[in-house]
Coordinates of C-alpha atoms in Angstrom, one line a residue:
M1240 CA 12.0 11.9 -36.1
T1241 CA 9.8 13.2 -33.3
T1242 CA 10.5 12.2 -29.7
N1243 CA 7.1 10.5 -29.6
I1244 CA 7.9 8.1 -32.4
I1245 CA 11.4 7.4 -31.0
S1246 CA 9.8 6.5 -27.6
Q1247 CA 7.3 4.3 -29.3
L1248 CA 10.0 2.4 -31.1
L1249 CA 12.0 2.0 -27.9
Q1250 CA 8.8 0.7 -26.2
R1251 CA 8.4 -1.9 -29.0
A1252 CA 12.1 -2.8 -28.8
T1253 CA 11.7 -3.2 -25.0
Y1254 CA 8.8 -5.6 -25.6
H1255 CA 10.9 -7.8 -27.9
T1256 CA 13.6 -8.2 -25.2
H1257 CA 11.0 -8.7 -22.5
P1258 CA 11.6 -12.0 -20.6
S1259 CA 9.4 -14.9 -21.7
S1260 CA 6.4 -15.7 -19.6
P1261 CA 6.8 -18.2 -16.7
D1262 CA 5.8 -21.8 -17.6
G1263 CA 2.8 -21.5 -15.3
A1264 CA 1.3 -18.5 -17.2
T1265 CA -2.1 -18.9 -19.0
V1266 CA -1.6 -15.5 -20.8
R1267 CA 1.5 -15.4 -23.0
P1268 CA 2.9 -12.8 -25.5
F1269 CA 0.7 -12.4 -28.5
P1270 CA 2.6 -13.2 -31.7
N1271 CA 2.9 -10.5 -34.5
F1272 CA 1.7 -8.0 -31.9
D1273 CA 0.9 -4.5 -33.2
P1274 CA -0.4 -2.0 -30.5
D1275 CA -1.7 0.4 -33.2
V1276 CA -3.9 -2.3 -34.7
D1277 CA -5.2 -3.3 -31.3
A1278 CA -5.9 0.2 -30.3
A1279 CA -7.9 0.9 -33.4
A1280 CA -9.8 -2.4 -33.0
L1281 CA -10.6 -1.5 -29.4
N1282 CA -11.8 1.9 -30.4
N1283 CA -14.1 0.4 -33.0
A1284 CA -15.4 -2.2 -30.5
L1285 CA -16.1 0.5 -27.8
N1286 CA -17.9 2.7 -30.3
A1287 CA -20.0 -0.1 -31.9
K1288 CA -23.7 0.0 -31.5
G1289 CA -24.3 -1.8 -28.2
V1290 CA -20.5 -2.2 -27.6
D1291 CA -18.7 -5.2 -29.1
E1292 CA -17.7 -6.9 -25.8
D1293 CA -16.3 -10.0 -27.5
T1294 CA -13.5 -8.0 -29.3
I1295 CA -12.7 -6.2 -26.1
V1296 CA -12.5 -9.4 -24.1
D1297 CA -10.5 -11.1 -26.9
I1298 CA -7.8 -8.4 -27.1
L1299 CA -7.4 -7.7 -23.4
T1300 CA -7.1 -11.4 -22.4
T1301 CA -4.7 -12.6 -25.1
R1302 CA -2.1 -9.9 -24.7
T1303 CA 0.4 -9.8 -21.9
N1304 CA 0.4 -6.9 -19.4
C1305 CA 3.5 -5.5 -21.2
Q1306 CA 1.6 -5.6 -24.5
R1307 CA -1.6 -4.0 -22.9
Q1308 CA 0.5 -1.1 -21.6
Q1309 CA 1.7 -0.5 -25.2
I1310 CA -1.9 -0.7 -26.5
A1311 CA -3.0 1.9 -23.9
A1312 CA -0.1 4.2 -25.0
A1313 CA -1.1 3.8 -28.7
Y1314 CA -4.7 4.4 -27.9
Q1315 CA -3.9 7.6 -26.1
Q1316 CA -1.8 8.8 -29.0
A1317 CA -4.3 7.9 -31.7
F1318 CA -7.5 9.0 -30.0
G1319 CA -6.3 11.7 -27.5
K1320 CA -7.9 9.9 -24.5
Q1321 CA -7.1 7.2 -22.0
L1322 CA -8.2 3.7 -22.8
K1323 CA -9.2 3.0 -19.2
E1324 CA -11.5 6.0 -19.3
A1325 CA -13.1 4.9 -22.5
I1326 CA -13.6 1.4 -21.0
R1327 CA -15.1 2.9 -17.7
R1328 CA -17.7 4.8 -19.8
K1329 CA -18.7 1.8 -22.0
L1330 CA -18.5 -1.2 -19.7
S1331 CA -20.0 -1.8 -16.3
G1332 CA -20.1 -4.2 -13.4
K1333 CA -17.7 -7.1 -13.0
V1334 CA -16.5 -7.1 -16.6
E1335 CA -15.4 -3.5 -16.1
D1336 CA -13.6 -4.5 -13.0
V1337 CA -11.6 -7.2 -14.8
A1338 CA -10.9 -5.1 -17.8
L1339 CA -9.6 -2.2 -15.7
G1340 CA -7.6 -4.6 -13.6
L1341 CA -5.9 -5.9 -16.8
L1342 CA -5.0 -2.4 -17.9
R1343 CA -3.1 -1.7 -14.6
T1344 CA 0.5 -2.9 -14.3
P1345 CA 0.9 -5.7 -11.7
A1346 CA 2.3 -3.2 -9.2
Q1347 CA -0.5 -0.8 -9.8
Y1348 CA -3.1 -3.6 -9.5
D1349 CA -1.7 -4.7 -6.1
A1350 CA -1.6 -1.1 -4.9
Y1351 CA -5.2 -0.6 -6.0
Q1352 CA -6.3 -3.8 -4.2
L1353 CA -4.5 -2.8 -1.0
N1354 CA -6.0 0.7 -1.2
C1355 CA -9.5 -0.8 -1.6
A1356 CA -8.8 -3.1 1.4
M1357 CA -8.0 -0.1 3.6
K1358 CA -10.5 2.4 2.4
G1359 CA -13.3 3.7 4.5
L1360 CA -14.5 2.0 7.7
G1361 CA -13.0 -1.3 8.5
T1362 CA -10.2 -3.2 6.9
D1363 CA -10.2 -6.3 4.7
E1364 CA -7.3 -8.0 6.5
D1365 CA -7.5 -11.1 4.2
T1366 CA -6.5 -9.1 1.1
L1367 CA -3.5 -7.6 3.0
V1368 CA -2.4 -11.0 4.0
E1369 CA -2.9 -12.6 0.5
I1370 CA -0.8 -9.9 -1.3
L1371 CA 2.0 -9.4 1.2
V1372 CA 2.5 -13.1 1.9
T1373 CA 2.6 -14.2 -1.8
R1374 CA 4.7 -11.5 -3.5
G1375 CA 8.5 -11.6 -3.9
N1376 CA 10.9 -8.8 -2.9
K1377 CA 10.9 -7.1 -6.2
E1378 CA 7.1 -7.2 -6.5
K1379 CA 6.9 -5.6 -3.0
N1380 CA 9.3 -2.9 -3.8
D1381 CA 7.5 -2.1 -7.0
L1382 CA 4.2 -2.1 -5.1
I1383 CA 5.5 0.4 -2.5
K1384 CA 6.5 2.7 -5.3
A1385 CA 3.2 2.3 -7.2
Y1386 CA 1.2 3.0 -4.0
Q1387 CA 3.1 6.2 -3.5
E1388 CA 2.5 7.3 -7.1
E1389 CA -1.1 6.2 -7.3
F1390 CA -2.3 7.4 -3.9
G1391 CA 0.3 9.9 -2.8
N1392 CA 0.7 8.0 0.5
D1393 CA 3.4 5.8 2.1
L1394 CA 2.1 2.2 2.2
A1395 CA 3.8 1.4 5.5
K1396 CA 2.2 4.4 7.1
K1397 CA -1.2 3.4 5.7
I1398 CA -0.8 -0.1 7.1
K1399 CA 0.2 1.3 10.5
G1400 CA -2.9 3.5 10.5
D1401 CA -5.3 0.6 9.7
T1402 CA -3.9 -2.3 11.7
S1403 CA -2.5 -2.9 15.2
G1404 CA -0.6 -5.2 17.4
A1405 CA 1.3 -8.3 16.3
F1406 CA -0.6 -8.4 13.0
Q1407 CA 0.6 -4.9 12.1
K1408 CA 4.1 -5.7 13.1
A1409 CA 4.1 -8.9 10.9
L1410 CA 2.7 -7.0 7.8
L1411 CA 5.4 -4.3 8.2
M1412 CA 8.1 -7.0 8.4
L1413 CA 6.8 -8.6 5.3
L1414 CA 6.7 -5.2 3.5
E1415 CA 10.4 -4.8 4.2
A1416 CA 11.0 -7.3 1.4
T1417 CA 14.1 -8.8 3.0
K1418 CA 13.5 -12.5 2.2
D1419 CA 16.4 -14.6 1.2
E1420 CA 15.4 -15.7 -2.4
S1421 CA 18.2 -18.2 -2.9
N1422 CA 17.8 -22.0 -2.7
E1423 CA 20.6 -22.7 -0.2
V1424 CA 19.9 -24.7 2.9
D1425 CA 21.9 -24.2 6.1
Y1426 CA 21.2 -27.5 7.9
D1427 CA 22.7 -26.3 11.2
L1428 CA 20.6 -23.1 11.1
A1429 CA 17.5 -25.1 10.0
D1430 CA 17.8 -27.1 13.3
D1431 CA 18.3 -23.9 15.3
D1432 CA 15.3 -22.3 13.6
A1433 CA 13.1 -25.4 14.2
R1434 CA 14.0 -25.3 17.9
A1435 CA 13.5 -21.5 18.1
L1436 CA 10.0 -21.9 16.6
Y1437 CA 9.1 -24.7 19.0
E1438 CA 10.4 -22.6 22.0
A1439 CA 8.6 -19.5 20.7
G1440 CA 5.3 -21.3 20.5
E1441 CA 4.3 -24.7 22.0
K1442 CA 7.0 -24.9 24.6
Q1443 CA 6.0 -21.7 26.5
K1444 CA 2.9 -20.1 27.7
G1445 CA 1.9 -17.5 25.1
T1446 CA 3.5 -17.1 21.7
D1447 CA 6.6 -15.1 20.8
I1448 CA 5.2 -14.0 17.4
D1449 CA 8.3 -12.0 16.5
T1450 CA 10.4 -15.1 16.2
F1451 CA 7.8 -16.8 13.9
V1452 CA 7.6 -13.7 11.7
K1453 CA 11.4 -13.2 11.6
V1454 CA 12.1 -16.8 10.6
L1455 CA 9.2 -17.2 8.2
S1456 CA 9.6 -13.9 6.4
S1457 CA 13.4 -13.8 6.0
R1458 CA 14.6 -17.4 5.2
N1459 CA 14.4 -18.9 1.7
N1460 CA 11.7 -21.5 1.0
E1461 CA 14.0 -24.5 0.5
H1462 CA 15.6 -23.7 3.9
L1463 CA 12.2 -23.3 5.5
K1464 CA 11.0 -26.7 4.1
T1465 CA 13.9 -28.2 6.0
V1466 CA 13.0 -26.2 9.1
F1467 CA 9.4 -27.6 9.0
E1468 CA 10.8 -31.2 8.7
R1469 CA 13.1 -30.6 11.6
Y1470 CA 10.3 -29.1 13.7
T1471 CA 8.7 -32.5 14.1
K1472 CA 11.8 -33.6 16.1
Y1473 CA 10.6 -31.2 18.8
S1474 CA 6.9 -31.4 18.5
P1475 CA 4.2 -34.0 17.8
H1476 CA 2.6 -31.4 15.5
D1477 CA 3.5 -29.8 12.2
V1478 CA 4.1 -26.1 12.2
A1479 CA 0.7 -25.2 10.7
K1480 CA -1.1 -27.3 13.4
A1481 CA 1.1 -25.7 16.2
L1482 CA 0.1 -22.2 15.0
D1483 CA -3.5 -23.3 14.8
L1484 CA -3.3 -24.4 18.4
E1485 CA -1.4 -21.4 19.6
L1486 CA -3.0 -18.5 17.8
K1487 CA -6.3 -17.1 16.5
G1488 CA -7.6 -14.3 14.2
D1489 CA -5.6 -12.3 11.7
I1490 CA -2.1 -13.2 12.9
E1491 CA -3.0 -16.9 12.8
N1492 CA -4.3 -16.4 9.2
L1493 CA -1.1 -14.5 8.2
L1494 CA 1.4 -17.0 9.7
I1495 CA -0.5 -20.1 8.4
S1496 CA -0.7 -18.4 4.9
L1497 CA 3.0 -18.0 5.0
V1498 CA 3.6 -21.7 5.9
K1499 CA 1.2 -22.8 3.1
C1500 CA 2.9 -20.6 0.6
I1501 CA 6.3 -21.8 1.5
G1502 CA 5.1 -25.4 1.0
N1503 CA 3.1 -24.9 -2.1
R1504 CA 2.0 -21.4 -3.3
P1505 CA -0.3 -22.6 -6.2
A1506 CA -2.2 -24.9 -3.7
Y1507 CA -2.7 -21.8 -1.4
F1508 CA -4.3 -19.9 -4.3
A1509 CA -6.4 -23.0 -5.3
D1510 CA -7.8 -23.1 -1.7
K1511 CA -8.6 -19.3 -1.9
L1512 CA -10.3 -19.8 -5.2
Q1513 CA -12.4 -22.6 -3.8
Q1514 CA -13.4 -20.5 -0.8
S1515 CA -14.4 -17.6 -3.1
M1516 CA -16.8 -19.9 -5.0
K1517 CA -18.2 -22.2 -2.3
G1518 CA -21.5 -21.8 -0.6
F1519 CA -24.2 -19.2 -1.5
G1520 CA -22.9 -16.3 -3.7
T1521 CA -19.5 -15.7 -5.1
K1522 CA -16.8 -13.5 -3.5
D1523 CA -16.1 -11.9 -6.9
N1524 CA -13.4 -9.6 -5.6
I1525 CA -11.2 -12.5 -4.5
L1526 CA -12.0 -14.5 -7.7
I1527 CA -11.2 -11.6 -10.0
R1528 CA -8.0 -10.6 -8.1
I1529 CA -6.5 -14.1 -8.2
I1530 CA -7.3 -14.8 -11.9
V1531 CA -6.1 -11.3 -13.0
S1532 CA -2.9 -11.3 -10.8
R1533 CA -1.8 -14.9 -11.4
S1534 CA -2.6 -15.2 -15.2
E1535 CA 1.0 -14.3 -16.1
V1536 CA 2.6 -16.0 -13.1
D1537 CA 1.4 -19.5 -12.1
L1538 CA -2.3 -19.9 -13.0
K1539 CA -1.6 -23.1 -14.9
N1540 CA -0.1 -24.5 -11.8
I1541 CA -3.0 -23.3 -9.6
K1542 CA -5.4 -25.1 -12.1
V1543 CA -3.5 -28.4 -11.6
E1544 CA -3.7 -28.0 -7.8
Y1545 CA -7.4 -27.0 -8.0
K1546 CA -8.3 -30.1 -10.0
A1547 CA -6.3 -32.4 -7.7
K1548 CA -7.8 -31.0 -4.5
F1549 CA -11.4 -30.4 -5.6
G1550 CA -12.0 -33.0 -8.3
K1551 CA -13.1 -30.6 -11.0
T1552 CA -11.4 -28.1 -13.2
L1553 CA -11.1 -24.4 -12.3
Y1554 CA -12.6 -23.7 -15.7
N1555 CA -15.7 -25.6 -14.9
A1556 CA -16.0 -24.1 -11.4
I1557 CA -15.9 -20.6 -12.8
K1558 CA -18.4 -21.6 -15.5
E1559 CA -20.9 -22.7 -12.8
E1560 CA -20.4 -19.5 -10.8
T1561 CA -20.5 -16.8 -13.5
K1562 CA -22.4 -15.8 -16.6
G1563 CA -22.3 -13.6 -19.7
D1564 CA -19.3 -11.4 -20.5
Y1565 CA -18.0 -11.8 -16.9
E1566 CA -17.8 -15.6 -17.4
K1567 CA -16.2 -15.1 -20.9
I1568 CA -13.5 -12.7 -19.7
L1569 CA -12.5 -14.9 -16.7
L1570 CA -12.6 -18.2 -18.7
S1571 CA -10.4 -16.6 -21.4
L1572 CA -7.8 -15.6 -18.7
C1573 CA -8.1 -19.1 -17.1
G1574 CA -7.2 -20.8 -20.5
S1575 CA -8.2 -24.3 -21.5
D1576 CA -10.5 -26.6 -19.5
E1577 CA -7.8 -28.8 -18.0

C-alpha cells in the first residue's frame, strides 16, 4: 500500500471521528461523503462550457470545512493541480472571494483577513477588532500559527507595526489568548472587578484602559456578566454606556465590542451584518467574512438575533442586497429563510 493511499485513508478516518457541528451551524457534515466523487464533479463543473457555477456552489456550501480540505487533497491527487488555483482561473469577483474563503481552513481564513486588514497604506482596525474579540483561545493560537505559515511573519509583530497606543496594547493582550473559558463565577472577585472598572473609568479623570482590557480579556463570560450586574451598584450607567462616555475611536470600538460579545456574541454579529447592508452599497468584505466564518459555528443563532432585532430574516436581507451566483452562494451558506 503506498504512503499516499494510507494517508488518504487516515484522513477519511479522521473525518469520521471529527466532532459534530455546533447546534448553531448552518453547514453540517454531508452524509455519504466521498472526496473523490466531489473532486471529479468540481473538475467537470470548472471545465464545462461557460463554467457550471451551480455545481461548484452546491458542493462547496454543503460540505464542512473538514470535508472541503479532503476534496482539495483528492483534487490535487487526481488532477495534479490545486483546486484553489483552478477556481481562481475560472471564477471571478465576489463568488471567487467566497469560494476561496471556503477552501481555506478557519485559521487560514482569519489569517488572510487580518493580513488584508494590515496590507498597504492604512489599517482596517474594525476587522482586527472583530476577529480578535470574537475568537476563543484555541482559535487564536491556531491563527497565530497559520499567519506565520501563510505569510512568514509573526502576527504580534505585524500588529505592533500597524497600530499604536492603547489600541495596540489591547489587541496584543487579546492575542495572548489567556481568557478563562470555564463557567465559574467568583462573586467576591466579581464585586472587586466591578469596583475596579468603575474606579478605572468614571470615578477618575481619564481612563485606566489597562484595567478594562485585563478584566474583560481574561475573565470568563459568566463571571463578567456578574461583574456587569454589580457595576450598576457603583454607577448609574451600564459598562457599555460608561465606555461610550469615557472613550472614543478604535479603543472604544474594541472595548464595547468585547462587552457586547460577552453579553451575546450572535447579537454582535447580527449588528455587524446589518451595518454591512444598510444604506447605499454593501460592505461585501464584512458580509462575506461573517457568513463564511460563522457558517459552522453560530450562524443559526445569528439569524435568530437578526430577525428579532431587525424584523426580517437574514436570508431576505441578503437576497435584497445581492444577485446572481454571489447571492446563490451566500444564501446556500445562510441556510433556510427563517
